[in-house]
XYZ file of C-alpha atoms in Angstrom:
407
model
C -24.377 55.247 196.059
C -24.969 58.458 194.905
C -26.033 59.577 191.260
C -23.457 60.621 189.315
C -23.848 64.455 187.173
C -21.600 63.667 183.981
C -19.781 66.488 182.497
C -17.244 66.248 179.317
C -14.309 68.388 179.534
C -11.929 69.451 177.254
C -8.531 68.192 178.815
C -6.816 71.040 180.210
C -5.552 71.214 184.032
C -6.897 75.262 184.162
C -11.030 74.072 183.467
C -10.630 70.739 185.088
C -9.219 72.190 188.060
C -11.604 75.472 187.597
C -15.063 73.004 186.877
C -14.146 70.913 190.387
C -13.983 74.054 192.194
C -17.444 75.668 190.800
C -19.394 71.986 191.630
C -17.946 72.431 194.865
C -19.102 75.758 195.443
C -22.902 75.203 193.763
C -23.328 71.963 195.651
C -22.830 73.901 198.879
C -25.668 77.009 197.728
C -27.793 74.512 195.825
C -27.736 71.546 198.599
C -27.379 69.113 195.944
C -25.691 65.965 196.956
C -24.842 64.573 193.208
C -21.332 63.356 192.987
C -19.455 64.532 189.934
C -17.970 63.139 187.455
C -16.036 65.291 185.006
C -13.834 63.210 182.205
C -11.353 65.460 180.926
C -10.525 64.870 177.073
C -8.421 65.382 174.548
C -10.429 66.900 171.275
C -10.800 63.827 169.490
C -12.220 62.033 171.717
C -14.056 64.472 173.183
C -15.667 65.154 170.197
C -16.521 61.304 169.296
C -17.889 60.973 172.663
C -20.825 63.818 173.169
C -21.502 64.230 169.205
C -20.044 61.094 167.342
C -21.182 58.404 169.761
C -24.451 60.733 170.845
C -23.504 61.067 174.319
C -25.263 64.362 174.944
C -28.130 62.749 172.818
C -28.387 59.724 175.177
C -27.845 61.164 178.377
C -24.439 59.604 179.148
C -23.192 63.156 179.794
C -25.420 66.198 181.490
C -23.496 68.753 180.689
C -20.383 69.432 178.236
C -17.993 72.201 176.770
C -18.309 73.014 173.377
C -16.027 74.669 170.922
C -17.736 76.814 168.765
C -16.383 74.487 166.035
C -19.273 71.736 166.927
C -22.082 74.214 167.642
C -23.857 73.944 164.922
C -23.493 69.930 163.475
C -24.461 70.029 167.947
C -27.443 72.101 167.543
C -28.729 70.564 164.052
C -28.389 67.003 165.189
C -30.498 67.489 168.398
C -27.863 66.897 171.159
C -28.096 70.101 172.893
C -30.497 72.046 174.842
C -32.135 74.906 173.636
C -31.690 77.550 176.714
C -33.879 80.130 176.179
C -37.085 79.388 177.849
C -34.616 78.890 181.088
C -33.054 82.251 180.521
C -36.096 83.847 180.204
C -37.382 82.253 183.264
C -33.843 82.619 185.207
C -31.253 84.661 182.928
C -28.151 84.409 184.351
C -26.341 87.479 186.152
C -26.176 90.595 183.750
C -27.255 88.977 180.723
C -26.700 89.605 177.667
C -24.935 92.559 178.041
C -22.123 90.888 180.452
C -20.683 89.724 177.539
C -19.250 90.690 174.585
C -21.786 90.371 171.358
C -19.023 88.127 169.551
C -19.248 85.560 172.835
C -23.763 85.308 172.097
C -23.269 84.967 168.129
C -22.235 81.594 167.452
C -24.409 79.568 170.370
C -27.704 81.944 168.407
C -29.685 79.834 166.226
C -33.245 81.549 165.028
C -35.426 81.264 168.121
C -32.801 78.837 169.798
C -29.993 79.766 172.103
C -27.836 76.819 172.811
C -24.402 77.501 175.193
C -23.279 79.664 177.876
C -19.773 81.522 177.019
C -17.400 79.487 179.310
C -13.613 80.326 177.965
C -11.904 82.180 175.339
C -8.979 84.307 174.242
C -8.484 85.071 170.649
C -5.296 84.240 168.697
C -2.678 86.931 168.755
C 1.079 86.637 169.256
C 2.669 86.080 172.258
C 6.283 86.912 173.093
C 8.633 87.548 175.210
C 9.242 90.553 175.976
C 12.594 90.324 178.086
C 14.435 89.445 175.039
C 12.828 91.521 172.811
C 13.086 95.065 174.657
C 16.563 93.922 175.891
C 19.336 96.543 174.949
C 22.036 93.570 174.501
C 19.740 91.872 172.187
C 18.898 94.872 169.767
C 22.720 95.589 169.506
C 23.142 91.811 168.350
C 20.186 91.871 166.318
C 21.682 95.175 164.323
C 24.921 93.907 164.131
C 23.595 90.182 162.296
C 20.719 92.442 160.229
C 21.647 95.582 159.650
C 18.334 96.833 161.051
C 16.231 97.244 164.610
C 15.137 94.443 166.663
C 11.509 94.746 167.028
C 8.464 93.139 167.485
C 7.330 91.200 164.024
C 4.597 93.303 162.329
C 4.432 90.847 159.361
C 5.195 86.674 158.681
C 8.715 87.292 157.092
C 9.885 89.444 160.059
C 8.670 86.541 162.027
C 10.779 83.926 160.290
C 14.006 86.377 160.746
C 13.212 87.399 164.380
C 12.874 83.941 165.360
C 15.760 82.402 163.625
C 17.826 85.217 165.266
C 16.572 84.216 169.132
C 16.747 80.361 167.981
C 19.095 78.752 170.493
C 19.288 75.194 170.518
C 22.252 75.023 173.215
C 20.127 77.420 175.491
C 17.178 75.144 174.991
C 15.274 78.545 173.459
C 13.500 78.730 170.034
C 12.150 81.380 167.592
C 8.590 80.339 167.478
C 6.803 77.125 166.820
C 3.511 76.153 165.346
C 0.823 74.037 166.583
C 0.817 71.644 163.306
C -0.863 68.346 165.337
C -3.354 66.970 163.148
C -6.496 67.272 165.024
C -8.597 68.595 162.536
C -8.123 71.876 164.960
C -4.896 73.656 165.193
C -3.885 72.967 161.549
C -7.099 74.793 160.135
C -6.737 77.508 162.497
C -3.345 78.373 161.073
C -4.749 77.757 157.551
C -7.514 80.335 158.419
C -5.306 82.909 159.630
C -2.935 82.512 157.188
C -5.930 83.630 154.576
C -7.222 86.082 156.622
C -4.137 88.071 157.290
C -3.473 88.329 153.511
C -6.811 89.658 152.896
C -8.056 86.427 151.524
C -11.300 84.421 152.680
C -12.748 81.515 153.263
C -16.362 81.893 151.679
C -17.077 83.441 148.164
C -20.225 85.283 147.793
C -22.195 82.607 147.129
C -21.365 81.077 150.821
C -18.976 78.065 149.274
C -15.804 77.162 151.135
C -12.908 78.465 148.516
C -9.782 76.385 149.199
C -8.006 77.254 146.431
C -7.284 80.744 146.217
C -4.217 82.926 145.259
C -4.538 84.106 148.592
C -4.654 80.496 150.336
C -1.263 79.355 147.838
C 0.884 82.413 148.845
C -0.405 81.584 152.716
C 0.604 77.698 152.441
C 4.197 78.718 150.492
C 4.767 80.776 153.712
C 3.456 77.950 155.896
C 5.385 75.030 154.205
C 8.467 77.325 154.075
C 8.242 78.132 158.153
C 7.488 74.610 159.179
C 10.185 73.222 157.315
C 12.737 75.890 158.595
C 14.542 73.760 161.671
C 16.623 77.165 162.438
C 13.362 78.765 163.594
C 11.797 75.905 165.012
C 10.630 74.038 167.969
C 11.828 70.416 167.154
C 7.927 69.279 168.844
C 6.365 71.611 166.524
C 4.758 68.812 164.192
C 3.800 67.610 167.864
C 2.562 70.028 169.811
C -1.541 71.055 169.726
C -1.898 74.576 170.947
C -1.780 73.617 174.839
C 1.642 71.446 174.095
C 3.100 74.727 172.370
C 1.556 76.239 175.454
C 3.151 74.718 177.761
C 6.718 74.806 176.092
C 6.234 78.608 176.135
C 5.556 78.969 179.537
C 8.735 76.599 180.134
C 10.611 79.297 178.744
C 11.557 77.673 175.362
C 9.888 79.894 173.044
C 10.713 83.538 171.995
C 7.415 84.030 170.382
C 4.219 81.820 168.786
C 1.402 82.859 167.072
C -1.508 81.118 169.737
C -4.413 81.749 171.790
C -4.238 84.467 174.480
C -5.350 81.739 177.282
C -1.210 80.555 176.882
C -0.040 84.384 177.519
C -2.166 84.618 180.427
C -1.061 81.152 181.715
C 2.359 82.141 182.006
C 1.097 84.323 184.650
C -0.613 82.024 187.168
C 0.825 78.831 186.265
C 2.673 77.854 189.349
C 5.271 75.894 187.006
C 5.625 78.937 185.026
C 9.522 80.191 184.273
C 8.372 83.130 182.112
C 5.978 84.805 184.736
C 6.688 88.747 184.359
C 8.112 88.443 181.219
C 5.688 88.047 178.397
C 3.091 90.460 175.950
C 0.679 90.152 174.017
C 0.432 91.931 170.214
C -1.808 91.411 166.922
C -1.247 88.544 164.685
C 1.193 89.446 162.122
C 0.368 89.926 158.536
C 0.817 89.079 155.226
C 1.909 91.768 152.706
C -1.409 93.278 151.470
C -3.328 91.979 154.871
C -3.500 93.196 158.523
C -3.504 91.689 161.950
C -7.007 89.685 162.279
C -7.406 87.422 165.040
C -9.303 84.110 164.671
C -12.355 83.960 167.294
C -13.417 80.273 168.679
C -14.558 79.819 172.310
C -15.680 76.974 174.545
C -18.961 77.068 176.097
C -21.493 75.266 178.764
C -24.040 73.043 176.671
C -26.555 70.950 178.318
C -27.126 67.494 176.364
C -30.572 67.008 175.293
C -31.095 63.160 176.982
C -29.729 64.666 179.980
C -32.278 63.449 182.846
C -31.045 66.436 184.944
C -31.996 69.228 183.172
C -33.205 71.618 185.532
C -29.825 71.294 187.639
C -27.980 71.032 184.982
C -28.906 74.565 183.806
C -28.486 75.778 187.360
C -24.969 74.973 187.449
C -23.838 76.721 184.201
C -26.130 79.874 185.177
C -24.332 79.591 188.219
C -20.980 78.626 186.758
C -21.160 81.920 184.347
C -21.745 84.162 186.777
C -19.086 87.008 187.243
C -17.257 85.118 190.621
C -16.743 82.462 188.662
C -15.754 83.751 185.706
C -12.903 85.379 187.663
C -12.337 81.996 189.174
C -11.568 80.739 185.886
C -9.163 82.970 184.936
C -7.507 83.084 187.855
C -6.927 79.165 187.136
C -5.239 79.829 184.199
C -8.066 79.745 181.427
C -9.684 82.753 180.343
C -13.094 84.151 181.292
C -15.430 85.560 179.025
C -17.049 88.465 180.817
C -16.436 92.322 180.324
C -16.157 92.357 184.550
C -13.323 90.241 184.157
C -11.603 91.692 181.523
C -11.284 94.805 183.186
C -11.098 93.278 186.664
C -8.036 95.178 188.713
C -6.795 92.311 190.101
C -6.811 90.340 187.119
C -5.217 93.199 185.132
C -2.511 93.206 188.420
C -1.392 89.582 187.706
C -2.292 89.285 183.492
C -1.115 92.861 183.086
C -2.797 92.786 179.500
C -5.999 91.001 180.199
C -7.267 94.197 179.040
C -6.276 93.751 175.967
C -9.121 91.079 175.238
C -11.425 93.491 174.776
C -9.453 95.319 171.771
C -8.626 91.938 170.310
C -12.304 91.127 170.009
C -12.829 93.813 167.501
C -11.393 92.588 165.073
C -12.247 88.894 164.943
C -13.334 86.825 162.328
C -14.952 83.394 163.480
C -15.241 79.946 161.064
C -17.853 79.210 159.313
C -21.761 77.729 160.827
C -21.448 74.884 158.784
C -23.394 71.764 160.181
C -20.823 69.798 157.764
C -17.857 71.641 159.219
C -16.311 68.924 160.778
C -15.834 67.219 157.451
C -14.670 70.483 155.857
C -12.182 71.071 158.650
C -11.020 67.123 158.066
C -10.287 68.452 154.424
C -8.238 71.494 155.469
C -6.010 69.662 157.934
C -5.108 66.785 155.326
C -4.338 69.517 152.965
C -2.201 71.010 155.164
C -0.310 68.489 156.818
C 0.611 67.853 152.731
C 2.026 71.227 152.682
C 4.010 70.556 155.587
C 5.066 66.814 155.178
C 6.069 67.015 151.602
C 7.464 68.964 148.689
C 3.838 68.263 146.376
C 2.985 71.426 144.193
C 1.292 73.223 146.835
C -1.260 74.305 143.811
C -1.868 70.624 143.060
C -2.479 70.033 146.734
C -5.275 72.955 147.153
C -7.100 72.301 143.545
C -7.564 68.598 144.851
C -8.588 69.656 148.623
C -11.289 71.896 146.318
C -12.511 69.264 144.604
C -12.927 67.516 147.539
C -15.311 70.246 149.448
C -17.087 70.485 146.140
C -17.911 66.741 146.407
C -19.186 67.009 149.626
């Protein structure tokens, strides 16, 4: 029987689908005749299996994706490769400068460089923009408001723009949230809640400020939108950011605050029934903030007890060239190379995949903390409080403080 080359991937039918198709493809220009075996994942469990239970460590998996979440508690533990004496030897096509400098940043560790770019697609809002450029809609909207349907600019035009397109009977709601407790999408939202008020995360002296005037104004807002069922997607409390994906591209959202990989989907997703019909726009803002997306990608790592190292890094070199980079996208997840970006036929079916490249300026990216994990398990408690009960949202951030402090 063949040997087996392991890779962990992050559950999503656009990379599993995309992965099978690159192994395909290097197996044929490579010769090699290793079968694969790619276990898709949700994040949980894809995280307990190549950091928690040292899978990349051990050599149970060759090669995994990576959220720029684990990098560094990855990198600092020993259970990734360090890839730079194989990129200097064989750098892979066009790099560095293939890529965008805020897709290198967060895989650069001193004199170690640990994971090819593989997928992003910052957070920005996605909408539809059938209903809101349509004439019939604007006349309701200005008869109910008294003012112009438009698209949101800031959170409170978000909550009245989406209660006014929330239609139970029609099986369409305003917006939704991705509030599953995954020690993810909850911190996320917490994160760009700060940042789009002009708060932040880190004080001067690099220590994680939960606390803030800045983070109690952004969880008021929060509790008060997730609580709101006349805005709401009644999965909301369920739904990860793929789920509220997915219910997007089923045409049951107006408009969600998500990753750009879920606009794009709606394009070449087969299943699709909002194809042709959806934008892209900045996040919207709090009232002395602006628009800042949230950066986190995915990317190739090779694990360290990996006994196929050498081929290992030939297939990511190989999976992050340009071709398949477009592959990728044209899967349904979201490439990470300037070529693509700007690729016509991309930009023919994704008619604002350009717009990646003007979302990446203005980025900010979490912390490189090799502790984040438990820091992150401390914001998502916190804020499934917020949401899940009426607690003095003050009380709730002083003792999610105290707990960081303790760390």
């Amino acid at each position: 029987m063949a040997k087996k080359f392991r890779i962990a991937v992050r559950k999503f039918g656009p990379f599993e689908t995309a992965i099978e198709k690159i192994w395909t493809k290097f197996c044929q220009q490579y010769n090699c005749e290793l079968e694969l075996e790619a276990i898709a994942m949700d994040l949980h469990p894809l995280y307990d299996s190549i950091l928690k239970e040292d899978g990349l460590k051990n050599g149970n998996w060759d090669v995994a994706l990576m959220n720029t979440d684990w990098i560094t508690e990855a990198n600092s533990s020993g259970a990734i490769t360090n890839l730079k004496p194989l990129i200097e030897k064989d750098a892979p096509e066009l790099f560095p400068n293939g890529w965008s400098s805020s897709l290198l940043g967060m895989q650069q560790f001193d004199d170690r460089f640990v994971g090819l770019p593989f997928h992003n697609g910052p957070e920005c809002m996605v909408y539809r923009k059938d209903l809101i450029e349509s004439n019939k809609e604007k006349e309701a909207f200005k008869d109910k408001y008294g003012k112009e349907l438009k698209l949101p600019e800031t959170w409170d035009d978000l909550l009245q723009v989406a209660e006014f397109f929330n239609r139970p009977d029609e099986n369409l709601y305003g917006t939704s949230f991705a509030a599953y407790p995954d020690g993810h999408n909850t911190v996320f939202d917490f994160c760009l809640q700060l940042w789009t008020r002009g708060g932040e995360l880190m004080d001067k002296e690099n220590r994680v400020i939960l606390n803030s005037n800045t983070a109690l104004e952004g969880m008021t807002f929060y509790r008060q939108a997730l609580q709101n069922e006349n805005i709401l997607h009644p999965k909301s409390h369920e739904f990860d950011s793929v789920k509220a994906g997915l219910a997007f591209a089923n045409g049951e959202l107006a408009m969600m605050v998500n990753w750009f990989g879920f606009a794009s989907n709606c394009e070449v997703n087969a299943d699709s029934k909002v194809k042709g019909k959806v934008d892209i726009a900045n996040v919207p803002a709090g009232p002395n903030g602006h628009g800042v997306s949230l950066n986190a990608y995915w990317m190739y790592v090779i694990g360290s007890g990996s006994q196929n190292q050498q081929l290992a890094y030939d297939f990511i070199r190989f999976a992050a060239s340009q071709e398949n980079d477009k592959l990728l996208t044209l899967e349904g997840g979201i490439g990470c190379r300037k070529s693509t970006w700007h690729d016509d036929e991309v930009n023919q079916i994704i008619p604002y995949y350009h717009k990646l490249e003007e979302l990446h300026k203005d980025t900010h990216s979490l912390p490189r903390m090799s502790n984040w994990s438990q820091v992150a398990d401390i914001i998502d408690a916190l804020v499934l409080r917020v949401i899940n009960s009426n607690d003095s949202i003050e009380d709730i951030l002083n003792e999610a403080q105290t707990k960081v402090e303790n760390l």
